Amino acid sequence: MMTLSRFIAIMIRNRDAARELERMSLYDQMTGLLNRRGLSNYFNNLPKGISCAFVFGDVNGLKRMNDVHGHEAGDVLIKTVARIMQRAQQDAGEGHVFRMGGDEFLMIVEHADGQKTVAIIQSLRDAFRANNVSVALGHLTCMTPISDIDAIITKVDREMYKDKGRQKR
């Protein structure tokens, strides 16, 4: 009986460890946001027949922040942007924010038409300005199902680079 209970305890610990590793593989450690792998899982479960807003953000000046004030200050900047985007997404409705890597973020808001997307962008710009943060934003609204998330990311990334160019001018 003792051997059986030890065996069961080990199996439960292994199961719990595997679940924790799976959870950790979906989230960015620094921000707590879902990562690219989390995006893939989320995207595959998006309901069909809904309009979604895709907002891509790229932090301006992160390299300079790291060079002048150190990487801890850069980390604070990334966390600030993550917090602002997450709050805006929660205010807008169903969806998630993903850290795509480095200083790039993707927000998806479900049930968002063009007008709501413009309001989200304005809300983000106001919040970034209030926190003295500069972020270039690109946005796109489209209906599900979407066959290729990479194509959407490419399009919204191009829009973001247009905004980055406008901000530099």
Tab-separated table of C-alpha atoms in Angstrom:
chain	number	residue	atom	x	y	z
A	1	MET	CA	0.000	0.000	0.000
A	2	MET	CA	2.859	2.369	0.843
A	3	THR	CA	4.497	1.759	-2.545
A	4	LEU	CA	1.227	2.424	-4.359
A	5	SER	CA	0.652	5.713	-2.529
A	6	ARG	CA	4.238	6.839	-3.302
A	7	PHE	CA	3.733	5.925	-6.939
A	8	ILE	CA	0.480	7.912	-7.098
A	9	ALA	CA	2.114	10.895	-5.373
A	10	ILE	CA	4.954	10.851	-7.933
A	11	MET	CA	2.479	10.636	-10.810
A	12	ILE	CA	0.506	13.597	-9.439
A	13	ARG	CA	3.702	15.659	-9.028
A	14	ASN	CA	4.753	14.789	-12.597
A	15	ARG	CA	1.327	15.746	-13.933
A	16	ASP	CA	1.404	19.059	-12.056
A	17	ALA	CA	4.962	19.780	-13.244
A	18	ALA	CA	3.977	19.073	-16.857
A	19	ARG	CA	0.978	21.402	-16.562
A	20	GLU	CA	3.150	24.153	-15.094
A	21	LEU	CA	5.725	23.765	-17.872
A	22	GLU	CA	2.941	23.960	-20.475
A	23	ARG	CA	1.586	27.127	-18.831
A	24	MET	CA	5.050	28.689	-18.649
A	25	SER	CA	5.661	27.970	-22.347
A	26	LEU	CA	2.664	30.153	-23.303
A	27	TYR	CA	3.539	33.281	-21.290
A	28	ASP	CA	6.273	35.884	-21.423
A	29	GLN	CA	8.184	35.856	-18.135
A	30	MET	CA	8.787	39.586	-17.905
A	31	THR	CA	5.308	40.909	-18.693
A	32	GLY	CA	3.017	37.991	-17.919
A	33	LEU	CA	1.446	38.420	-21.368
A	34	LEU	CA	0.882	35.539	-23.727
A	35	ASN	CA	3.796	34.971	-26.122
A	36	ARG	CA	3.934	33.821	-29.774
A	37	ARG	CA	3.101	30.258	-28.779
A	38	GLY	CA	0.175	31.568	-26.756
A	39	LEU	CA	-0.919	33.553	-29.827
A	40	SER	CA	-0.979	30.391	-31.897
A	41	ASN	CA	-3.213	28.627	-29.370
A	42	TYR	CA	-5.481	31.660	-29.007
A	43	PHE	CA	-5.744	32.216	-32.745
A	44	ASN	CA	-6.731	28.599	-33.389
A	45	ASN	CA	-9.632	29.002	-30.950
A	46	LEU	CA	-11.023	32.328	-32.232
A	47	PRO	CA	-14.755	32.018	-32.932
A	48	LYS	CA	-15.754	32.103	-36.587
A	49	GLY	CA	-17.805	34.942	-38.040
A	50	ILE	CA	-16.651	37.758	-35.763
A	51	SER	CA	-14.852	40.997	-36.504
A	52	CYS	CA	-11.500	41.380	-34.760
A	53	ALA	CA	-9.212	44.353	-34.304
A	54	PHE	CA	-5.500	43.629	-34.573
A	55	VAL	CA	-3.288	46.336	-33.096
A	56	PHE	CA	0.477	46.010	-33.420
A	57	GLY	CA	2.711	48.174	-31.251
A	58	ASP	CA	6.451	48.742	-31.362
A	59	VAL	CA	8.148	50.707	-28.583
A	60	ASN	CA	10.147	53.682	-29.813
A	61	GLY	CA	13.461	54.417	-28.127
A	62	LEU	CA	14.029	51.134	-26.264
A	63	LYS	CA	17.631	50.805	-27.441
A	64	ARG	CA	18.379	54.370	-26.388
A	65	MET	CA	16.709	53.747	-23.015
A	66	ASN	CA	18.843	50.641	-22.496
A	67	ASP	CA	22.048	52.421	-23.592
A	68	VAL	CA	21.501	55.575	-21.529
A	69	HIS	CA	19.668	54.312	-18.433
A	70	GLY	CA	20.431	50.574	-18.405
A	71	HIS	CA	18.484	47.446	-19.177
A	72	GLU	CA	16.456	47.629	-15.984
A	73	ALA	CA	14.993	50.936	-17.203
A	74	GLY	CA	14.300	49.291	-20.567
A	75	ASP	CA	12.506	46.460	-18.764
A	76	VAL	CA	10.377	49.000	-16.911
A	77	LEU	CA	9.496	50.605	-20.262
A	78	ILE	CA	8.450	47.237	-21.724
A	79	LYS	CA	6.364	46.434	-18.642
A	80	THR	CA	4.701	49.864	-18.816
A	81	VAL	CA	3.713	49.367	-22.445
A	82	ALA	CA	2.444	45.859	-21.649
A	83	ARG	CA	0.334	47.170	-18.769
A	84	ILE	CA	-1.146	49.997	-20.854
A	85	MET	CA	-2.002	47.693	-23.750
A	86	GLN	CA	-3.490	45.080	-21.448
A	87	ARG	CA	-5.665	47.666	-19.715
A	88	ALA	CA	-6.851	49.055	-23.060
A	89	GLN	CA	-7.689	45.561	-24.292
A	90	GLN	CA	-9.637	44.762	-21.122
A	91	ASP	CA	-11.557	48.035	-21.436
A	92	ALA	CA	-12.349	47.239	-25.085
A	93	GLY	CA	-13.753	43.747	-24.515
A	94	GLU	CA	-12.807	40.166	-25.226
A	95	GLY	CA	-9.318	39.484	-26.520
A	96	HIS	CA	-5.687	39.347	-25.461
A	97	VAL	CA	-2.359	41.120	-25.681
A	98	PHE	CA	0.731	39.206	-26.763
A	99	ARG	CA	4.406	40.054	-26.444
A	100	MET	CA	5.702	39.132	-29.850
A	101	GLY	CA	9.324	39.576	-28.842
A	102	GLY	CA	11.621	42.358	-27.729
A	103	ASP	CA	9.588	45.551	-27.842
A	104	GLU	CA	6.745	44.373	-30.084
A	105	PHE	CA	3.204	43.706	-28.933
A	106	LEU	CA	0.033	42.489	-30.615
A	107	MET	CA	-3.438	43.195	-29.260
A	108	ILE	CA	-6.468	41.315	-30.519
A	109	VAL	CA	-9.917	42.601	-29.594
A	110	GLU	CA	-12.876	40.454	-30.548
A	111	HIS	CA	-16.150	41.947	-31.805
A	112	ALA	CA	-14.438	45.188	-32.826
A	113	ASP	CA	-15.461	47.076	-35.938
A	114	GLY	CA	-13.481	49.880	-37.585
A	115	GLN	CA	-15.004	52.582	-35.387
A	116	LYS	CA	-14.214	50.699	-32.182
A	117	THR	CA	-10.670	50.055	-33.437
A	118	VAL	CA	-10.095	53.777	-33.997
A	119	ALA	CA	-11.336	54.442	-30.438
A	120	ILE	CA	-8.930	51.785	-29.094
A	121	ILE	CA	-6.023	53.401	-30.962
A	122	GLN	CA	-6.923	56.830	-29.566
A	123	SER	CA	-7.203	55.409	-26.057
A	124	LEU	CA	-3.773	53.789	-26.405
A	125	ARG	CA	-2.184	56.982	-27.735
A	126	ASP	CA	-3.649	58.981	-24.829
A	127	ALA	CA	-2.418	56.442	-22.267
A	128	PHE	CA	1.062	56.279	-23.814
A	129	ARG	CA	1.278	60.084	-23.861
A	130	ALA	CA	0.154	60.269	-20.215
A	131	ASN	CA	2.932	57.825	-19.292
A	132	ASN	CA	5.601	59.546	-21.437
A	133	VAL	CA	5.931	56.482	-23.641
A	134	SER	CA	6.319	56.485	-27.421
A	135	VAL	CA	4.852	53.528	-29.299
A	136	ALA	CA	4.243	53.216	-33.032
A	137	LEU	CA	0.879	51.562	-33.723
A	138	GLY	CA	-0.588	49.785	-36.696
A	139	HIS	CA	-4.098	48.406	-36.831
A	140	LEU	CA	-6.323	46.262	-38.983
A	141	THR	CA	-9.856	44.968	-38.604
A	142	CYS	CA	-10.970	41.740	-40.254
A	143	MET	CA	-13.472	38.922	-40.002
A	144	THR	CA	-12.781	35.411	-38.822
A	145	PRO	CA	-12.001	32.768	-39.848
A	146	ILE	CA	-8.538	33.913	-40.842
A	147	SER	CA	-6.500	31.291	-42.632
A	148	ASP	CA	-3.051	32.810	-42.035
A	149	ILE	CA	-2.167	34.735	-38.881
A	150	ASP	CA	1.287	35.512	-40.313
A	151	ALA	CA	-0.315	37.412	-43.199
A	152	ILE	CA	-2.341	39.479	-40.718
A	153	ILE	CA	0.765	40.198	-38.628
A	154	THR	CA	2.657	41.239	-41.768
A	155	LYS	CA	-0.117	43.660	-42.795
A	156	VAL	CA	-0.530	45.207	-39.356
A	157	ASP	CA	3.272	45.409	-38.989
A	158	ARG	CA	3.432	47.411	-42.238
A	159	GLU	CA	0.801	49.777	-40.866
A	160	MET	CA	2.846	50.161	-37.701
A	161	TYR	CA	5.945	51.081	-39.730
A	162	LYS	CA	3.947	53.783	-41.520
A	163	ASP	CA	3.095	55.239	-38.097
A	164	LYS	CA	6.726	54.948	-36.997
A	165	GLY	CA	7.745	56.950	-40.085
A	166	ARG	CA	5.131	59.620	-39.329
A	167	GLN	CA	6.348	59.898	-35.742
A	168	LYS	CA	9.976	60.319	-36.812
A	169	ARG	CA	9.009	63.136	-39.196
